[in-house]
mmCIF file of C-alpha atoms in Angstrom:
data_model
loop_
_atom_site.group_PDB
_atom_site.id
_atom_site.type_symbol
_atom_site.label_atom_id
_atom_site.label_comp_id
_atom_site.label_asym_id
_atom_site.label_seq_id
_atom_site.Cartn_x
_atom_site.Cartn_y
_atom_site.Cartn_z
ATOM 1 C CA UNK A 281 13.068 -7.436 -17.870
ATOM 2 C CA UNK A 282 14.795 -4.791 -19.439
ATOM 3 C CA UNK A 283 19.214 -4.620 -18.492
ATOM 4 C CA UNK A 284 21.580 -1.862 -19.383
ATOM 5 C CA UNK A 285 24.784 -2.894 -18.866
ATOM 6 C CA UNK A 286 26.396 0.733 -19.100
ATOM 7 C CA UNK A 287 25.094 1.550 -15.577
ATOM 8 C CA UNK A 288 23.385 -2.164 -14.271
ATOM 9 C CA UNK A 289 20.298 -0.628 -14.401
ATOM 10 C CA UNK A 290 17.569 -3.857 -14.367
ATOM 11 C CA UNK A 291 14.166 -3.270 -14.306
ATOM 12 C CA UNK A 292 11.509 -5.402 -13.675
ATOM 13 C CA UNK A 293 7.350 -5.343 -13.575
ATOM 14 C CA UNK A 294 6.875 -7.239 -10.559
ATOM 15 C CA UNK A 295 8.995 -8.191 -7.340
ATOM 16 C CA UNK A 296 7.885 -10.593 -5.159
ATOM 17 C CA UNK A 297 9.079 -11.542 -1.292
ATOM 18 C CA UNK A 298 7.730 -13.445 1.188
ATOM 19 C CA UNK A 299 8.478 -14.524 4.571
ATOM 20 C CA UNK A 300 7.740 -16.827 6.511
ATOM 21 C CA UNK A 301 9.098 -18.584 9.910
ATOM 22 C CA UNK A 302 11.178 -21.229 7.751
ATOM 23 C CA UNK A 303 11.651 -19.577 4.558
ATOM 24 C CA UNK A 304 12.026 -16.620 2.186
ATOM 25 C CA UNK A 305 11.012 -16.602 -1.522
ATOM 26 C CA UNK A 306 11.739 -14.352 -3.875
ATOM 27 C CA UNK A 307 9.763 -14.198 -7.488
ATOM 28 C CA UNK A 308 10.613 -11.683 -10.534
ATOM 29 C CA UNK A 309 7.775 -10.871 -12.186
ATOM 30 C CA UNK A 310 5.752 -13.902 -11.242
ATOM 31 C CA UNK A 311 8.830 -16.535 -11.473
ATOM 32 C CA UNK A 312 10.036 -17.838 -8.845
ATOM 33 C CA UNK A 313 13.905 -16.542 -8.704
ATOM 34 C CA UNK A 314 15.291 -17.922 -5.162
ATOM 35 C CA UNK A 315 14.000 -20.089 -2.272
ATOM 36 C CA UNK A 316 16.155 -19.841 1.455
ATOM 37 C CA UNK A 317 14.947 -22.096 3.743
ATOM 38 C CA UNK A 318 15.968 -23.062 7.296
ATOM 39 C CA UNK A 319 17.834 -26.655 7.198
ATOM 40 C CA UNK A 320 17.390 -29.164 10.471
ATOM 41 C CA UNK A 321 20.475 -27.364 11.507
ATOM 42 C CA UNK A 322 19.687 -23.774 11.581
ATOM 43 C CA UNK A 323 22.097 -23.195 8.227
ATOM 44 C CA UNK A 324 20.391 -22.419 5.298
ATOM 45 C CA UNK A 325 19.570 -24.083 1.780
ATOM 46 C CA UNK A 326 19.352 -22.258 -1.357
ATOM 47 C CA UNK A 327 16.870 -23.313 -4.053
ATOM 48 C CA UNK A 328 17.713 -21.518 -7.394
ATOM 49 C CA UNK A 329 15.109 -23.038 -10.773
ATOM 50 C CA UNK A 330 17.042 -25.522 -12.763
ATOM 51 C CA UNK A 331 20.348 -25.390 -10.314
ATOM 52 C CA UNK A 332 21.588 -27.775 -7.725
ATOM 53 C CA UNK A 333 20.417 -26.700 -3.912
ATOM 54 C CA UNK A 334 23.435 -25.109 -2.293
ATOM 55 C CA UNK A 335 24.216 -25.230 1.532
ATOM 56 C CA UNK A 336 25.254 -22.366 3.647
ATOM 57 C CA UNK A 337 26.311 -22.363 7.072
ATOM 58 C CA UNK A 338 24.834 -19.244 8.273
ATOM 59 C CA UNK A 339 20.639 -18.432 8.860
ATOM 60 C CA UNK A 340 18.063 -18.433 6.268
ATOM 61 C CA UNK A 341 16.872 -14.957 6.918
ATOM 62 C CA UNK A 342 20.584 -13.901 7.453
ATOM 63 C CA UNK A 343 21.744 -15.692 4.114
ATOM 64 C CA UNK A 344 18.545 -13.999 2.641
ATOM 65 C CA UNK A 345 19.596 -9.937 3.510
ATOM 66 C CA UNK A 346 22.997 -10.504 2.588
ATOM 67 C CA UNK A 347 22.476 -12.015 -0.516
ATOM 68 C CA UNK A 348 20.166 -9.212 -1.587
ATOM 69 C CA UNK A 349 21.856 -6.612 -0.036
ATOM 70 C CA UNK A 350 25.115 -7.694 -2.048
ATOM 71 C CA UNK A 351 22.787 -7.609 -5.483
ATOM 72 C CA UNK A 352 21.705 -4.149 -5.128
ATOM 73 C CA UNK A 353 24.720 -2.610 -4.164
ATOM 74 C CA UNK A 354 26.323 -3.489 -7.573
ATOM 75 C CA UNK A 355 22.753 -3.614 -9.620
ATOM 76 C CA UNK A 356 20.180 -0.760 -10.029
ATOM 77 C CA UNK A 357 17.221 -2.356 -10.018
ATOM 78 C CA UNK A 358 14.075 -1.173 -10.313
ATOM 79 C CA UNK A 359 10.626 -2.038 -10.298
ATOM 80 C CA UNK A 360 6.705 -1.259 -10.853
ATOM 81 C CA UNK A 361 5.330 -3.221 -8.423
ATOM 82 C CA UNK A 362 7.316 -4.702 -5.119
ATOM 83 C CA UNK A 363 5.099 -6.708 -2.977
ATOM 84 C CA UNK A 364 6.617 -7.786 0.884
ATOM 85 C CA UNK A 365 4.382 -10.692 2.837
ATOM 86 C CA UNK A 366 5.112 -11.469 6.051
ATOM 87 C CA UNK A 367 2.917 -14.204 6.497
ATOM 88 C CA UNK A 368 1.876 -14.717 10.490
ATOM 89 C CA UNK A 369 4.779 -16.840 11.823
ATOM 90 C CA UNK A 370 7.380 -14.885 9.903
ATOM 91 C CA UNK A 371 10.342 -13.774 12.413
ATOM 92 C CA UNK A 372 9.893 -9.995 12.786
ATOM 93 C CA UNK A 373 13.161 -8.908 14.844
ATOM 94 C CA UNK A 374 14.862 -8.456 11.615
ATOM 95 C CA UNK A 375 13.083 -5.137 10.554
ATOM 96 C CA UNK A 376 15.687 -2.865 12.588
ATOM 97 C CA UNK A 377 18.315 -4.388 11.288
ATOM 98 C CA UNK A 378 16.674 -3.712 7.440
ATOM 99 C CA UNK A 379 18.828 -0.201 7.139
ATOM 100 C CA UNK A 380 22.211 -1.973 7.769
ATOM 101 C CA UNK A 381 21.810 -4.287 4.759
ATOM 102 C CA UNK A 382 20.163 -1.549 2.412
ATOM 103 C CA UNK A 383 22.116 1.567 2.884
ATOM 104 C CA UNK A 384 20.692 3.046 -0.469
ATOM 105 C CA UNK A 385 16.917 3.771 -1.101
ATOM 106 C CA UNK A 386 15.077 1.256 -3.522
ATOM 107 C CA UNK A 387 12.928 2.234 -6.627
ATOM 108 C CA UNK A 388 9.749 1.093 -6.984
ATOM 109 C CA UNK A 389 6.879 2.973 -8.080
ATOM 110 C CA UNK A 390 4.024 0.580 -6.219
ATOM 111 C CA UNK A 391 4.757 -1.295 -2.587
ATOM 112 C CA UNK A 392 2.694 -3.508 -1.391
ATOM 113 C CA UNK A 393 2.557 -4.973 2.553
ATOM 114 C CA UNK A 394 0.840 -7.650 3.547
ATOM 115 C CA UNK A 395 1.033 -8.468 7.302
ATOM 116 C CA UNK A 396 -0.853 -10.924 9.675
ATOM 117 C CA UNK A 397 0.220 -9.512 12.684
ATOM 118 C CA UNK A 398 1.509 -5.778 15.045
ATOM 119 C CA UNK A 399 4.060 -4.873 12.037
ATOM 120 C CA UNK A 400 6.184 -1.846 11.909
ATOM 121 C CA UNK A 401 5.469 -1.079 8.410
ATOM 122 C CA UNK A 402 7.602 2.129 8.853
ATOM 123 C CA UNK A 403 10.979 0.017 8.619
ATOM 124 C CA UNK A 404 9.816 -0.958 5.389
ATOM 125 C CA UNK A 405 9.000 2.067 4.010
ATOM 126 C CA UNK A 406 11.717 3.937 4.892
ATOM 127 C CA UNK A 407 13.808 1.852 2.292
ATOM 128 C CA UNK A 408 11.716 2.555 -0.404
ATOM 129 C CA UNK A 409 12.914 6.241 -2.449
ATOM 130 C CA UNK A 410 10.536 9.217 -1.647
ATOM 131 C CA UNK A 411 8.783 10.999 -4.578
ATOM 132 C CA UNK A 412 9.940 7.687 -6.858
ATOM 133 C CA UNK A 413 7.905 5.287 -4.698
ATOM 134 C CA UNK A 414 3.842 6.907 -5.934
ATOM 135 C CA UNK A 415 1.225 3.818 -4.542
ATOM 136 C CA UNK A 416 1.076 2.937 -0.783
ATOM 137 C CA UNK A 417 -0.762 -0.697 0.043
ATOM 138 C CA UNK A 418 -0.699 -2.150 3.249
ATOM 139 C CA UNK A 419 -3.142 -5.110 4.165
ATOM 140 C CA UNK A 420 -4.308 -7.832 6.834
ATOM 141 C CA UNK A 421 -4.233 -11.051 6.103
ATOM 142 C CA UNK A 422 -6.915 -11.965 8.753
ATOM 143 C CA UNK A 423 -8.644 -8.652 10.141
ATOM 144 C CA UNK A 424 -8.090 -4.521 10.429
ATOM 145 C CA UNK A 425 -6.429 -3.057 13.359
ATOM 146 C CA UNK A 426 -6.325 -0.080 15.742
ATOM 147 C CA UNK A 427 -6.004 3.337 14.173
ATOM 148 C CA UNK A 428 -2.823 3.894 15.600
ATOM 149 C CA UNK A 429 -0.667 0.990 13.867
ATOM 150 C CA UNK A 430 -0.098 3.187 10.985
ATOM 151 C CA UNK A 431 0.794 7.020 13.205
ATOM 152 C CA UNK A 432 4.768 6.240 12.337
ATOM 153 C CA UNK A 433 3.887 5.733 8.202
ATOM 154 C CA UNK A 434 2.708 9.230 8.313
ATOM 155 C CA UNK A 435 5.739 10.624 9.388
ATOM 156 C CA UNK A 436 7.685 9.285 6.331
ATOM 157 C CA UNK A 437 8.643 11.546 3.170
ATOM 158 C CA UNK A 438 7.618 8.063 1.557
ATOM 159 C CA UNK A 439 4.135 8.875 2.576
ATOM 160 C CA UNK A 440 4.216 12.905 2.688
ATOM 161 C CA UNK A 441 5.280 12.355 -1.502
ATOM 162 C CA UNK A 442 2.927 9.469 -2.447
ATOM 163 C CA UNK A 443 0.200 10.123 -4.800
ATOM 164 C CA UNK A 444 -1.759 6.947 -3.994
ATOM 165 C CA UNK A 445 -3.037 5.141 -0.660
ATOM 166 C CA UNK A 446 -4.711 2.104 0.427
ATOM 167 C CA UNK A 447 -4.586 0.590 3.920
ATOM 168 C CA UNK A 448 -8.831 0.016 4.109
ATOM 169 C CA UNK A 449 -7.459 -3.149 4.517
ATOM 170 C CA UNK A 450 -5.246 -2.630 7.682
ATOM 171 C CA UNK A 451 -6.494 0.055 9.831
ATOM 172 C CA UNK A 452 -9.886 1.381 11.069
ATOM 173 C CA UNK A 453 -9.364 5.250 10.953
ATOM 174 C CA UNK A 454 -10.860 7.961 13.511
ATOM 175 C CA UNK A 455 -12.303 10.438 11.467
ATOM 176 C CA UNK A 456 -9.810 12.964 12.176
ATOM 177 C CA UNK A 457 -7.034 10.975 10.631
ATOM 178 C CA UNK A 458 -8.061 11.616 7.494
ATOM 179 C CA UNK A 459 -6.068 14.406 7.394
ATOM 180 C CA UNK A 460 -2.581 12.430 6.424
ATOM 181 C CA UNK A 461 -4.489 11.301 3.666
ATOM 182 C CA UNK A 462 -5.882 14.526 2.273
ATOM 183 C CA UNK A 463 -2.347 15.574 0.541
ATOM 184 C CA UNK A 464 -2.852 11.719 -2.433
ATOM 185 C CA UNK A 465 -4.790 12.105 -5.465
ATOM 186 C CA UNK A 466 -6.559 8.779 -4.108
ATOM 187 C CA UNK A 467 -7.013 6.794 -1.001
ATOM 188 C CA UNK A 468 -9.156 3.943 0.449
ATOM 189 C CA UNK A 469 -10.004 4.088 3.864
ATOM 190 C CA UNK A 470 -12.503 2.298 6.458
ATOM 191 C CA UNK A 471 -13.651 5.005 8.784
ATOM 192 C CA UNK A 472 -15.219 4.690 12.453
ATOM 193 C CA UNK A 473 -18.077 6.360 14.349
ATOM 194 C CA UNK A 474 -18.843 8.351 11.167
ATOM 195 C CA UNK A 475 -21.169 10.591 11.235
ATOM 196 C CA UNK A 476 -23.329 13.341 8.712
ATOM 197 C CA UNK A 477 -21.076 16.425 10.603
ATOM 198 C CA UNK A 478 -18.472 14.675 9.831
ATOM 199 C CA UNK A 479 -19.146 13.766 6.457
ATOM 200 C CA UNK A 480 -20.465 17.287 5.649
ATOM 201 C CA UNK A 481 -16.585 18.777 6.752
ATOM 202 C CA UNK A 482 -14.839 16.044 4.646
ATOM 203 C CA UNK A 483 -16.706 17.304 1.504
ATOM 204 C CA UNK A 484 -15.844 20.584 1.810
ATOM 205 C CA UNK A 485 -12.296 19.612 2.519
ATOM 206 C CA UNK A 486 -12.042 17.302 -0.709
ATOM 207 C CA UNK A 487 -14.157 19.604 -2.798
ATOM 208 C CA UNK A 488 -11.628 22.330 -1.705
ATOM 209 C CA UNK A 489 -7.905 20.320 -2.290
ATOM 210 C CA UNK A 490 -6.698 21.097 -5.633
ATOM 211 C CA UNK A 491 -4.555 17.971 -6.276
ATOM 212 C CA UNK A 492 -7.640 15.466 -4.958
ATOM 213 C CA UNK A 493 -9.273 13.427 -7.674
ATOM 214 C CA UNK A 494 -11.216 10.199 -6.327
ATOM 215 C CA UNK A 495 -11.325 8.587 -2.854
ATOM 216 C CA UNK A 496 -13.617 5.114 -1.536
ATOM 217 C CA UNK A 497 -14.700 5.127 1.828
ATOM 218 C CA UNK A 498 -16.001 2.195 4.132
ATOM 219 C CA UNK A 499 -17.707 3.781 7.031
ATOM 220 C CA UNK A 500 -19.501 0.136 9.045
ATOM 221 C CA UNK A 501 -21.190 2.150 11.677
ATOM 222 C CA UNK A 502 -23.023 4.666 8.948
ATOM 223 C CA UNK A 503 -25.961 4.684 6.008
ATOM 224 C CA UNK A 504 -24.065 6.081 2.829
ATOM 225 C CA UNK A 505 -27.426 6.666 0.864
ATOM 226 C CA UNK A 506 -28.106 9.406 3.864
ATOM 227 C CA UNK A 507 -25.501 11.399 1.600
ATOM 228 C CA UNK A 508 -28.412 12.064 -0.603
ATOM 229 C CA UNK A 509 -30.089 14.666 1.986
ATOM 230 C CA UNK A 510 -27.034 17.034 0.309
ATOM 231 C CA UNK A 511 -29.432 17.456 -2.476
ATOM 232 C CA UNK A 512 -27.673 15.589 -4.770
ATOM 233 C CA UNK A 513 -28.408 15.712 -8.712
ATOM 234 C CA UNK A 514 -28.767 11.568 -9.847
ATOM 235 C CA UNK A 515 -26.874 11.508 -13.456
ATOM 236 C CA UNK A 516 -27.542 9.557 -16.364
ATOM 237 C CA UNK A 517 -26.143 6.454 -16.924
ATOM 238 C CA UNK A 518 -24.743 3.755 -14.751
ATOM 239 C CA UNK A 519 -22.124 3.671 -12.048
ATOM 240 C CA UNK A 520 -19.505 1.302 -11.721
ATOM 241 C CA UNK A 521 -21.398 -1.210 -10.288
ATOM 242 C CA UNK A 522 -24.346 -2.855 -12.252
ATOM 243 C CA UNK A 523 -27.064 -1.028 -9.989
ATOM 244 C CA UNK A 524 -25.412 1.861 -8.737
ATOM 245 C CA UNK A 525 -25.891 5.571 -9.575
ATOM 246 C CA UNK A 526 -24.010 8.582 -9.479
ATOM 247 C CA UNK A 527 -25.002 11.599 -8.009
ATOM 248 C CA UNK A 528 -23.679 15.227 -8.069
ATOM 249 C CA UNK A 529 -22.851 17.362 -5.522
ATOM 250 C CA UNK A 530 -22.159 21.138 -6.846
ATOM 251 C CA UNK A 531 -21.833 24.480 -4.991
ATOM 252 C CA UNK A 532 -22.101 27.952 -6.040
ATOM 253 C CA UNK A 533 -18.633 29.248 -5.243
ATOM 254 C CA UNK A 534 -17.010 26.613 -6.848
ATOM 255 C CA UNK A 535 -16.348 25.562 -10.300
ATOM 256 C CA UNK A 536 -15.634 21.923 -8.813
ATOM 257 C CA UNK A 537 -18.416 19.614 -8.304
ATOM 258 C CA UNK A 538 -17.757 15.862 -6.400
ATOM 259 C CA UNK A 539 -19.776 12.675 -8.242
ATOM 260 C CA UNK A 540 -20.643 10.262 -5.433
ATOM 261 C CA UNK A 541 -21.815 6.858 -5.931
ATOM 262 C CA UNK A 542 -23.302 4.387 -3.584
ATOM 263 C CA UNK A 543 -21.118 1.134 -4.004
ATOM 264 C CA UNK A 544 -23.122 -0.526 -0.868
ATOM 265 C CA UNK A 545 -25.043 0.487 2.125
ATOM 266 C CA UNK A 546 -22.002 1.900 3.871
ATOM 267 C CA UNK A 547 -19.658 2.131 1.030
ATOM 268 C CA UNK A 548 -19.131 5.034 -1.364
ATOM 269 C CA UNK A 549 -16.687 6.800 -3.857
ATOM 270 C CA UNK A 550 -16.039 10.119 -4.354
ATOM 271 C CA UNK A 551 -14.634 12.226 -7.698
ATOM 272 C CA UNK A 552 -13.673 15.174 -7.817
ATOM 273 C CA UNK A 553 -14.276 16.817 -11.565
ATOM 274 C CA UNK A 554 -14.473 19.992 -13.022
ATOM 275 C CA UNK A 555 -18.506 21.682 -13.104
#
């Protein structure tokens, strides 16, 4: 942790909170800070490391915002990595209230979701600070869902100004979706109902995007090594993986050439490098 008392600035590496229907935890980088958890009574105990547990008459979750609300309104914190899990019983409701606790934007660089069930993940991101706030997660604790959970995220400045995006984890994407994702420098995606057409038009888009570098794709329904009917130059060397290759893909009117490598039988990278 690094403080500077001229301005409370307070920065930390990792922030850590997670609901649940009972409880919320919060852990600075890796520590457990604060525990609020739901007495017999519906008021609230606080569990603080080496203190004594303190009672409070009002809610867990309510006790929770406020308390955290009141800390960054007088404390700039910061952080590289913030990480939210709502764990499958936590109470939802309380996501439209989220902008009436945090009136100001937070800074983190790298936000993690992780959900277990239908989540606005929007309410969320809207808190974080746009252009500050670079890597997108969002993940499933149990399975992927419909393509459309995610059509409010890419609405968001958050998302329009991030630079990195995985959700391969949360959502099965049409094909035509990939456009909100062809503005990053990387993303993950699963894809469905892939096809070579398809496949063929997202080359030429990625191939073609100046600020793309690298992107993994998990297409279930399609054979990646059919990629290799591009007429694809193998390189030397070793992938990644321990058995996989790299292969070139290179054009004439371009000085850009993509290196694909087979990281399964229906998963593959792509980089985009200089010829």
């Amino acid at each position: 942790m690094k403080q500077i008392i001229g301005n409370q600035m307070v920065m930390y590496h990792k922030i850590s909170v997670s609901l649940s229907a009972n409880t919320l935890s919060v852990k600075l980088n890796d520590k457990k800070c604060v525990e609020y958890q739901k007495d017999t009574d519906n008021s609230c105990v606080i569990r603080r490391p080496g203190k004594p547990d303190q009672k409070e008459k009002s809610g867990f979750l309510e006790t929770a915002l406020q308390d955290m609300s009141f800390s960054l309104r007088f404390l700039n914190i910061r952080t590289q990595h913030l990480t939210i899990d709502l764990e499958n019983d936590a109470p939802l409701g309380f996501l439209n209230t989220l902008a009436e606790y945090f009136p100001n934007r937070f800074l983190a660089v790298r936000i993690a979701i992780l959900i277990s069930k239908k989540t606005d993940c929007s309410k969320i991101l809207e808190l974080m600070e746009p252009g500050y706030l670079k890597e997108i997660f969002i993940g499933h604790h149990t399975k992927r869902c419909v393509s459309n959970w995610a059509d409010s995220i890419y609405e968001l400045e958050q998302w329009k100004q991030a630079t990195h995006a995985d959700l391969s984890d949360f959502i099965k994407l049409d094909c035509d979706q990939l456009k909100h994702y062809y503005h990053l420098k990387h993303f993950e995606v699963e894809l469905k109902d892939f096809s070579m057409e398809q496949a063929g038009v997202m080359r030429n888009t990625l191939l073609s995007l100046p600020q793309f570098e690298t992107c993994k794709i998990y297409a279930p329904g399609f054979s990646a090594p059919r990629l290799k009917t591009w007429v694809l130059k193998e390189l030397s060397g070793a992938g990644t993986g321990t058995e996989s290759k790299i292969y070139r893909y290179a054009r004439g009117d371009t000085d850009k050439v993509l290196d694909i490598e087979f990281l399964g039988q229906h998963f593959f990278s792509i980089c985009r490098k200089d010829g």
